[in-house]
Coordinates of C-alpha atoms in Angstrom, one line a residue:
X1258 CA -12.1 -9.7 5.7
X1259 CA -13.6 -9.7 2.2
X1260 CA -15.5 -6.4 3.0
X1261 CA -12.2 -4.9 4.2
X1262 CA -10.4 -5.9 1.0
X1263 CA -13.2 -4.5 -1.1
X1264 CA -13.3 -1.2 0.7
X1265 CA -9.5 -0.7 0.6
X1266 CA -9.4 -1.4 -3.2
X1267 CA -12.2 1.2 -3.8
X1268 CA -10.2 3.8 -1.8
X1269 CA -7.0 3.1 -3.7
X1270 CA -8.6 3.1 -7.1
X1271 CA -10.1 6.5 -6.4
X1272 CA -6.9 8.1 -5.4
X1273 CA -6.1 9.4 -8.9
X1274 CA -7.6 9.2 -12.4
X1275 CA -4.4 10.3 -14.2
X1276 CA -1.7 7.8 -14.8
X1277 CA 1.4 7.6 -17.0
X1278 CA 0.9 6.9 -20.7
X1279 CA 3.4 8.0 -23.3
X1280 CA 5.3 10.8 -21.4
X1281 CA 8.1 8.4 -20.4
X1282 CA 8.1 6.3 -23.5
X1283 CA 11.3 5.8 -25.6
X1284 CA 11.5 7.4 -29.1
X1285 CA 9.8 5.7 -32.0
X1286 CA 12.2 4.1 -34.5
X1287 CA 12.3 2.8 -38.1
X1288 CA 12.9 -0.9 -38.9
X1289 CA 12.6 -2.4 -42.4
X1290 CA 10.9 0.8 -43.6
X1291 CA 8.2 0.5 -40.9
X1292 CA 7.9 3.2 -38.1
X1293 CA 7.5 1.4 -34.8
X1294 CA 5.6 3.5 -32.4
X1295 CA 5.0 3.3 -28.7
X1296 CA 1.4 3.1 -27.4
X1297 CA -0.6 3.9 -24.3
X1298 CA -2.5 0.9 -22.9
X1299 CA -5.8 2.2 -21.5
X1300 CA -7.0 -1.1 -20.2
X1301 CA -6.4 -4.8 -20.8
X1302 CA -8.8 -7.7 -20.2
X1303 CA -7.1 -11.2 -20.0
X1304 CA -9.0 -14.4 -20.3
X1305 CA -6.7 -17.2 -19.2
X1306 CA -7.7 -20.8 -19.6
X1307 CA -5.8 -23.9 -18.3
X1308 CA -7.0 -27.2 -19.8
X1309 CA -5.9 -30.3 -17.9
X1310 CA -7.0 -32.8 -20.6
X1311 CA -5.0 -31.2 -23.4
X1312 CA -2.4 -29.6 -21.1
X1313 CA -2.8 -26.4 -23.0
X1314 CA -2.8 -22.9 -21.5
X1315 CA -4.1 -19.9 -23.5
X1316 CA -4.3 -16.2 -23.0
X1317 CA -6.9 -14.1 -24.9
X1318 CA -6.0 -10.4 -24.3
X1319 CA -8.3 -7.7 -25.3
X1320 CA -6.4 -4.4 -25.1
X1321 CA -7.7 -0.9 -25.7
X1322 CA -4.9 1.5 -26.5
X1323 CA -4.2 5.0 -27.8
X1324 CA -1.5 6.2 -30.2
X1325 CA -0.4 9.8 -31.0
X1326 CA 1.5 9.4 -34.2
X1327 CA 1.2 7.3 -37.4
X1328 CA 3.0 4.0 -37.4
X1329 CA 3.1 0.3 -36.4
X1330 CA 2.0 -0.1 -32.7
X1331 CA 4.5 -1.8 -30.3
X1332 CA 3.5 -4.3 -27.7
X1333 CA 5.3 -7.3 -26.3
X1334 CA 4.9 -11.0 -25.4
X1335 CA 7.9 -13.4 -25.5
X1336 CA 5.9 -16.3 -26.9
X1337 CA 4.6 -16.1 -30.5
X1338 CA 0.9 -15.0 -30.7
X1339 CA -1.5 -17.3 -32.4
X1340 CA -3.5 -14.4 -33.7
X1341 CA -3.6 -10.6 -33.6
X1342 CA -7.1 -9.3 -34.6
X1343 CA -8.4 -5.7 -35.0
X1344 CA -12.0 -5.0 -36.3
X1345 CA -12.4 -8.6 -37.1
X1346 CA -9.4 -8.7 -39.4
X1347 CA -6.2 -10.6 -38.6
X1348 CA -3.0 -8.6 -39.1
X1349 CA -0.4 -10.7 -37.4
X1350 CA 2.7 -9.4 -35.6
X1351 CA 6.4 -9.0 -36.3
X1352 CA 9.1 -9.5 -33.6
X1353 CA 11.8 -6.8 -34.0
X1354 CA 15.0 -5.6 -32.3
X1355 CA 15.2 -2.2 -30.6
X1356 CA 17.7 0.1 -32.4
X1357 CA 20.8 -0.9 -30.4
X1358 CA 19.7 -4.6 -30.0
X1359 CA 19.1 -4.0 -26.3
X1360 CA 15.8 -5.9 -26.4
X1361 CA 13.1 -7.2 -28.6
X1362 CA 9.5 -6.2 -29.0
X1363 CA 6.6 -6.9 -31.3
X1364 CA 4.6 -4.7 -33.7
X1365 CA 1.1 -5.1 -35.0
X1366 CA 1.6 -5.6 -38.7
X1367 CA -0.7 -2.7 -39.6
X1368 CA 0.0 1.0 -39.9
X1369 CA -2.4 3.1 -37.8
X1370 CA -3.2 6.8 -37.6
X1371 CA -3.5 8.6 -34.3
X1372 CA -6.5 7.5 -32.3
X1373 CA -7.9 4.8 -30.0
X1374 CA -8.1 1.2 -31.0
X1375 CA -8.9 -2.3 -29.6
X1376 CA -6.8 -5.4 -30.4
X1377 CA -7.4 -9.0 -29.5
X1378 CA -4.2 -11.0 -29.0
X1379 CA -4.3 -14.8 -28.6
X1380 CA -1.2 -16.5 -27.2
X1381 CA -0.3 -19.8 -25.7
X1382 CA 1.0 -19.5 -22.1
X1383 CA 4.3 -21.4 -22.5
X1384 CA 6.1 -20.4 -19.3
X1385 CA 5.2 -20.6 -15.6
X1386 CA 2.7 -23.4 -16.0
X1387 CA 3.0 -26.8 -14.3
X1388 CA 0.3 -29.4 -14.8
X1389 CA -0.1 -32.0 -12.0
X1390 CA -2.5 -34.9 -11.4
X1391 CA -5.9 -33.3 -11.6
X1392 CA -4.5 -29.8 -10.8
X1393 CA -2.4 -27.0 -12.2
X1394 CA 0.0 -24.5 -10.7
X1395 CA 0.8 -21.2 -12.4
X1396 CA 3.4 -18.6 -11.4
X1397 CA 4.0 -15.3 -13.2
X1398 CA 7.3 -14.5 -11.4
X1399 CA 9.5 -11.5 -12.5
X1400 CA 13.2 -10.9 -12.7
X1401 CA 14.2 -7.2 -12.9
X1402 CA 17.9 -8.0 -13.8
X1403 CA 16.9 -9.9 -17.0
X1404 CA 15.6 -8.6 -20.3
X1405 CA 11.9 -9.4 -21.1
X1406 CA 11.3 -10.9 -17.7
X1407 CA 8.3 -8.9 -16.5
X1408 CA 4.7 -9.6 -17.4
X1409 CA 5.7 -9.9 -21.1
X1410 CA 7.3 -13.2 -20.3
X1411 CA 3.8 -14.7 -19.8
X1412 CA 1.0 -12.5 -21.4
X1413 CA 0.9 -9.4 -23.7
X1414 CA 1.8 -6.1 -22.1
X1415 CA 3.8 -2.9 -22.6
X1416 CA 7.1 -1.4 -21.4
X1417 CA 7.3 -0.3 -17.8
X1418 CA 6.6 3.4 -18.6
X1419 CA 2.9 2.6 -19.1
X1420 CA 0.3 2.3 -16.3
X1421 CA -3.0 0.7 -17.1
X1422 CA -6.0 -1.0 -15.6
X1423 CA -6.0 -4.8 -15.8
X1424 CA -8.8 -7.4 -15.5
X1425 CA -8.2 -11.1 -15.4
X1426 CA -10.7 -13.9 -15.8
X1427 CA -9.3 -17.4 -15.1
X1428 CA -10.9 -20.8 -16.0
X1429 CA -9.5 -24.2 -15.1
X1430 CA -10.9 -26.9 -17.3
X1431 CA -11.1 -30.6 -16.4
X1432 CA -10.3 -30.4 -12.7
X1433 CA -12.6 -31.2 -9.8
X1434 CA -10.0 -30.1 -7.3
X1435 CA -10.3 -26.6 -5.8
X1436 CA -7.6 -24.0 -6.6
X1437 CA -6.6 -20.7 -5.1
X1438 CA -5.1 -17.6 -6.7
X1439 CA -2.6 -15.6 -4.6
X1440 CA -2.6 -12.2 -6.2
X1441 CA -2.6 -8.5 -5.6
X1442 CA -6.0 -7.8 -7.2
X1443 CA -9.6 -7.4 -6.1
X1444 CA -11.7 -10.5 -6.3
X1445 CA -14.9 -9.7 -8.2
X1446 CA -16.4 -13.1 -8.4
X1447 CA -15.4 -16.8 -8.0
X1448 CA -17.3 -20.0 -8.8
X1449 CA -15.7 -23.4 -8.6
X1450 CA -12.5 -23.1 -10.6
X1451 CA -13.3 -19.8 -12.3
X1452 CA -12.0 -16.5 -10.9
X1453 CA -12.5 -12.8 -11.8
X1454 CA -10.0 -10.2 -10.5
X1455 CA -9.4 -6.5 -11.2
X1456 CA -6.2 -4.5 -10.5
X1457 CA -5.4 -0.9 -9.7
X1458 CA -4.9 1.6 -12.5
X1459 CA -1.4 2.5 -11.3
X1460 CA 0.0 -1.0 -12.2
X1461 CA 2.7 -1.5 -14.8
X1462 CA 4.2 -4.5 -16.4
X1463 CA 6.2 -5.2 -13.3
X1464 CA 3.3 -4.8 -10.8
X1465 CA 1.2 -7.9 -11.2
X1466 CA 1.5 -10.8 -8.7
X1467 CA -0.1 -14.1 -9.9
X1468 CA 0.3 -17.5 -8.3
X1469 CA -2.4 -20.0 -9.0
X1470 CA -2.1 -23.3 -7.0
X1471 CA -4.2 -26.2 -5.7
X1472 CA -6.0 -24.9 -2.7
X1473 CA -4.2 -26.8 0.1
X1474 CA -0.7 -26.7 -1.4
X1475 CA 0.5 -24.1 1.1
X1476 CA 0.2 -23.2 4.8
X1477 CA -1.6 -19.8 5.0
X1478 CA -1.8 -17.1 7.6
X1479 CA -4.3 -14.3 7.2
X1480 CA -4.6 -11.3 9.5
X1481 CA -5.3 -7.6 9.5
X1482 CA -2.3 -5.3 10.0
X1483 CA -3.3 -2.5 12.3
X1484 CA -1.5 0.8 11.5
X1485 CA -0.4 3.0 14.4
X1486 CA -0.3 6.1 12.2
X1487 CA -3.0 8.8 12.7
X1488 CA -3.4 8.9 8.9
X1489 CA -2.8 5.2 8.4
X1490 CA -5.3 2.4 7.7
X1491 CA -5.6 -1.2 8.5
X1492 CA -5.2 -3.7 5.7
X1493 CA -5.3 -7.4 5.1
X1494 CA -2.1 -9.5 5.0
X1495 CA -1.7 -13.0 3.6
X1496 CA 1.4 -15.0 4.3
X1497 CA 1.9 -18.4 2.8
X1498 CA 4.7 -21.0 2.7
X1499 CA 5.3 -24.7 2.7
X1500 CA 5.6 -24.8 6.6
X1501 CA 3.3 -23.1 9.1
X1502 CA 6.3 -22.5 11.4
X1503 CA 7.9 -20.4 8.7
X1504 CA 4.7 -18.5 8.0
X1505 CA 4.4 -17.6 11.7
X1506 CA 8.1 -16.5 11.9
X1507 CA 7.7 -14.4 8.8
X1508 CA 4.5 -12.8 10.2
X1509 CA 6.5 -11.4 13.2
X1510 CA 9.2 -9.9 11.0
X1511 CA 6.7 -8.5 8.4
X1512 CA 4.8 -6.7 11.2
X1513 CA 8.1 -5.3 12.5
X1514 CA 9.2 -4.1 9.1
X1515 CA 5.8 -2.6 8.3
X1516 CA 6.0 -0.5 11.5
X1517 CA 9.4 0.7 10.5
X1518 CA 8.4 1.6 6.9
X1519 CA 5.2 3.3 7.9
X1520 CA 7.1 5.3 10.5
X1521 CA 9.7 6.4 7.9
X1522 CA 7.6 7.0 4.8
X1523 CA 4.0 7.0 5.7
X1524 CA 1.0 4.6 5.3
X1525 CA 1.4 1.4 3.3
X1526 CA 0.6 2.4 -0.3
X1527 CA -1.2 -0.7 -1.5
X1528 CA -4.6 -2.2 -0.8
X1529 CA -3.1 -5.3 0.9
X1530 CA 0.0 -7.4 1.2
X1531 CA 0.5 -10.9 -0.1
X1532 CA 3.8 -12.5 0.9
X1533 CA 5.2 -15.9 -0.3
X1534 CA 7.8 -17.0 2.2
X1535 CA 10.4 -19.1 0.6
X1536 CA 13.0 -20.3 3.1
X1537 CA 15.3 -18.4 5.3
X1538 CA 18.4 -17.1 3.5
X1539 CA 17.0 -16.6 0.0
X1540 CA 16.5 -13.3 -1.7
X1541 CA 13.3 -12.6 -3.6
X1542 CA 11.3 -10.2 -5.8
X1543 CA 8.8 -7.5 -5.1
X1544 CA 5.4 -6.7 -6.7
X1545 CA 2.8 -4.0 -6.0
X1546 CA 1.5 -5.1 -2.6
X1547 CA 3.2 -8.5 -2.8
X1548 CA 6.5 -10.2 -2.5
X1549 CA 8.3 -13.5 -2.6
X1550 CA 11.3 -13.7 -0.3
X1551 CA 13.2 -15.7 2.3
X1552 CA 13.1 -14.5 5.9
X1553 CA 16.5 -12.8 5.3
X1554 CA 15.3 -10.4 2.6
X1555 CA 11.9 -9.3 4.0
X1556 CA 12.9 -5.8 4.7
X1557 CA 14.4 -5.3 1.3
X1558 CA 11.4 -6.5 -0.6
X1559 CA 8.9 -4.6 1.6
X1560 CA 10.8 -1.4 1.1
X1561 CA 10.5 -2.0 -2.6
X1562 CA 6.8 -1.8 -2.2
X1563 CA 7.4 1.9 -1.5
X1564 CA 10.3 2.5 -3.9
X1565 CA 9.9 0.4 -7.0
X1566 CA 6.2 -0.6 -6.9
X1567 CA 4.6 2.6 -5.6
X1568 CA 7.1 5.0 -7.0
X1569 CA 8.0 3.0 -10.1
X1570 CA 10.9 3.1 -12.6
X1571 CA 9.9 4.0 -16.1
X1572 CA 12.7 1.9 -17.6
X1573 CA 16.0 0.1 -16.9
X1574 CA 17.9 3.4 -16.5
X1575 CA 15.7 4.3 -13.5
X1576 CA 16.0 0.8 -11.9
X1577 CA 19.2 1.7 -10.1
X1578 CA 17.3 4.2 -7.8
X1579 CA 15.1 1.6 -6.2
X1580 CA 17.9 -1.0 -5.7
X1581 CA 20.3 1.6 -4.3
X1582 CA 17.7 2.9 -1.9
X1583 CA 16.6 -0.6 -0.7
X1584 CA 20.2 -1.8 -0.4
X1585 CA 21.1 1.4 1.6
X1586 CA 18.3 0.7 4.0
X1587 CA 19.5 -2.9 4.4
X1588 CA 23.1 -1.9 5.3
X1589 CA 22.0 1.1 7.4
X1590 CA 19.8 -1.3 9.5
X1591 CA 22.5 -4.0 9.7
X1592 CA 25.1 -1.4 10.7
X1593 CA 22.9 -0.3 13.6
X1594 CA 22.2 -3.9 14.7
X1595 CA 25.7 -5.2 14.5
X1596 CA 27.9 -2.1 14.8
X1597 CA 29.9 -2.8 11.6
X1598 CA 31.5 0.6 11.9
X1599 CA 31.9 3.1 9.1
X1600 CA 30.4 1.7 5.9
X1601 CA 33.0 1.6 3.1
X1602 CA 32.2 4.0 0.3
X1603 CA 32.6 2.8 -3.2
X1604 CA 31.2 5.7 -5.3
X1605 CA 33.2 5.5 -8.4
X1606 CA 32.3 6.8 -11.8
X1607 CA 29.8 4.3 -13.2
X1608 CA 27.0 4.3 -15.8
X1609 CA 24.0 3.1 -13.8
X1610 CA 21.4 5.4 -15.4
X1611 CA 22.6 6.5 -18.8
X1612 CA 22.4 3.4 -20.8
X1613 CA 20.1 3.0 -23.8
X1614 CA 16.6 4.4 -23.5
X1615 CA 15.3 1.1 -24.7
X1616 CA 16.9 -0.8 -21.9
X1617 CA 14.4 -2.4 -19.5
X1618 CA 16.6 -4.3 -17.0
X1619 CA 18.2 -2.9 -13.9
X1620 CA 22.0 -2.7 -13.8
X1621 CA 23.3 -5.4 -11.4
X1622 CA 25.8 -2.9 -10.0
X1623 CA 23.0 -0.8 -8.5
X1624 CA 23.3 -2.7 -5.1
X1625 CA 26.9 -2.0 -4.1
X1626 CA 27.8 1.1 -6.2
X1627 CA 24.3 2.5 -5.9
X1628 CA 24.0 2.2 -2.1
X1629 CA 27.5 3.6 -1.7
X1630 CA 26.4 6.7 -3.7
X1631 CA 23.3 7.0 -1.4
X1632 CA 25.5 6.8 1.7
X1633 CA 27.6 9.6 0.1
X1634 CA 24.5 11.7 -0.6
X1635 CA 23.3 11.2 3.0
X1636 CA 26.6 12.3 4.4
X1637 CA 26.6 15.4 2.2
X1638 CA 23.1 16.4 3.3
X1639 CA 24.0 15.9 7.0
X1640 CA 27.3 17.7 6.9
X1641 CA 26.4 20.7 4.8
X1642 CA 22.7 21.3 5.8
X1643 CA 21.8 19.2 8.7
X1644 CA 19.3 17.3 6.6
X1645 CA 19.0 13.5 6.0
X1646 CA 18.4 11.3 3.0
X1647 CA 15.6 9.4 4.9
X1648 CA 13.7 12.7 5.3
X1649 CA 14.1 13.4 1.6
X1650 CA 12.8 10.0 0.8
X1651 CA 9.6 10.6 2.8
X1652 CA 8.9 13.8 0.8
X1653 CA 10.0 12.2 -2.5
X1654 CA 7.5 9.3 -1.8
X1655 CA 4.7 11.7 -1.0
X1656 CA 5.3 13.7 -4.2
X1657 CA 5.8 10.7 -6.5
X1658 CA 3.5 8.0 -5.2
X1659 CA 1.7 6.0 -7.9
X1660 CA 3.8 7.6 -10.6
X1661 CA 6.6 6.3 -12.9
X1662 CA 9.9 8.1 -12.6
X1663 CA 13.3 8.4 -14.4
X1664 CA 16.7 9.2 -12.9
X1665 CA 16.3 12.9 -13.6
X1666 CA 13.0 13.1 -11.6
X1667 CA 14.9 11.6 -8.7
X1668 CA 17.8 14.1 -9.0
X1669 CA 15.5 17.1 -9.4
X1670 CA 13.5 16.2 -6.4
X1671 CA 16.7 15.8 -4.4
X1672 CA 17.8 19.3 -5.5
X1673 CA 14.4 20.8 -4.5
X1674 CA 14.7 19.2 -1.1
X1675 CA 18.3 20.3 -0.5
X1676 CA 18.4 23.6 -2.3
X1677 CA 21.7 22.6 -4.1
X1678 CA 22.7 21.1 -7.4
X1679 CA 23.7 17.5 -7.7
X1680 CA 24.1 17.5 -11.5
X1681 CA 27.9 17.1 -11.5
X1682 CA 27.8 14.3 -9.0
X1683 CA 25.1 12.5 -11.0
X1684 CA 27.0 13.0 -14.2
X1685 CA 30.1 11.4 -12.7
X1686 CA 28.8 8.7 -10.4
X1687 CA 25.5 7.7 -12.0
X1688 CA 25.8 8.6 -15.7
X1689 CA 29.5 7.8 -16.1
X1690 CA 30.2 10.9 -18.1
X1691 CA 33.9 11.0 -17.2
X1692 CA 34.3 7.8 -19.3
X1693 CA 36.0 5.7 -16.6
X1694 CA 33.1 3.3 -16.6
X1695 CA 33.9 -0.2 -17.9
X1696 CA 31.6 -3.0 -19.0
X1697 CA 28.9 -4.2 -16.6
X1698 CA 30.5 -6.4 -13.9
X1699 CA 29.2 -8.6 -11.2
X1700 CA 28.0 -7.1 -7.9
X1701 CA 26.8 -8.3 -4.6
X1702 CA 23.0 -8.5 -4.4
X1703 CA 22.4 -11.0 -1.6
X1704 CA 19.1 -9.4 -0.6
X1705 CA 17.6 -9.6 -4.1
X1706 CA 19.2 -12.6 -5.8
X1707 CA 17.8 -13.0 -9.4
X1708 CA 16.2 -16.4 -9.5
X1709 CA 17.2 -19.0 -12.1
X1710 CA 14.5 -20.6 -14.2
X1711 CA 14.9 -23.7 -12.1
X1712 CA 14.3 -21.8 -8.9
X1713 CA 11.2 -20.1 -10.4
X1714 CA 10.0 -23.6 -11.4
X1715 CA 10.4 -24.7 -7.8
X1716 CA 8.4 -21.7 -6.6
X1717 CA 5.5 -22.7 -8.8

């Protein structure tokens, strides 16, 4: 199994050497006479320590980055850094608002000229850590419907537009109990309670799955998924939960859904799959080659491993695409299973993808309104050209795999596939340009319910 994991990671890492940097970054901006500029993370090495005696958790991030204009470099971490050091000199950081107060970020308090630099950022890990008796549990769990709830909630990172290579070294201090890290990375080395993992270069701030727990806390099923595709490959799957009965039930559904997705869109795009099964009727959250979910939402989260974590949104304005596509698949499947009849269309003018360029959370209306728009597009393709939206998605996935996209990339690919313009439809139904859109309202999202902080604490 270890040899298979290693081989698959090598194959995936060698797929491409060119990943997104600044092409999808928002515009730079001025705050308090300082020009805040976006940067391109080249790589980041995180040293994470968890001390049971002092009950302190610390991240030491060493980040190599590039800038293309003069200014104060932007990065983000929700908790206040203890130190920000470049070339042996401490410069500190300043937390600032984006121009429309959509979010907050941090800037290194030093003006830099274009070039490549290395910064060392020390921060306490103040969220996602639970110390027990002689052990520690840590969960870096994301929420895509909340601002600053990706990796920046835990350790320093960048906006979603940026893809970069990560390396994590973990040390648990003061515990004789063995621990295990459930993650979507490649194990380089482990010794006692120290771990060393590397991660694919296509990862963004929403890709990493990290769940460190006492070794025997969960019931674990490990197996190799055997692809039936001629161009497919076998890969390792890890399913874990609090009950072996649930893990076995989830295994059957995971295999069934993987068969469906590989048949629709092609081979599984990640080196492996790690799945945290959390009950039956709960929603969940997807990562790149990983997911947390109840049995009910397995299909939704696994499809997101194609559209969201293999073809990835560059910002909050692009997040509607993935939620709309996954929700469309959910209701398309349920309709076939239970004969609901004609799915009610609800494609009204709505601003799902034309909010601020600094927005990094997905619009909650993407589920109902987004999927209705996808049903509408599918019906147009079938009626006018005998084509289907699912066949478009297969081509779209093949063309955009391991890249970050915005809404216009999605529209232009759809136009190339169909040979017709969708600009007016997107202007009205996605960008809300006829001004009938109102403030953001609630929407149904039962397959992907955003977890509360209390529910995340229970997951850890």
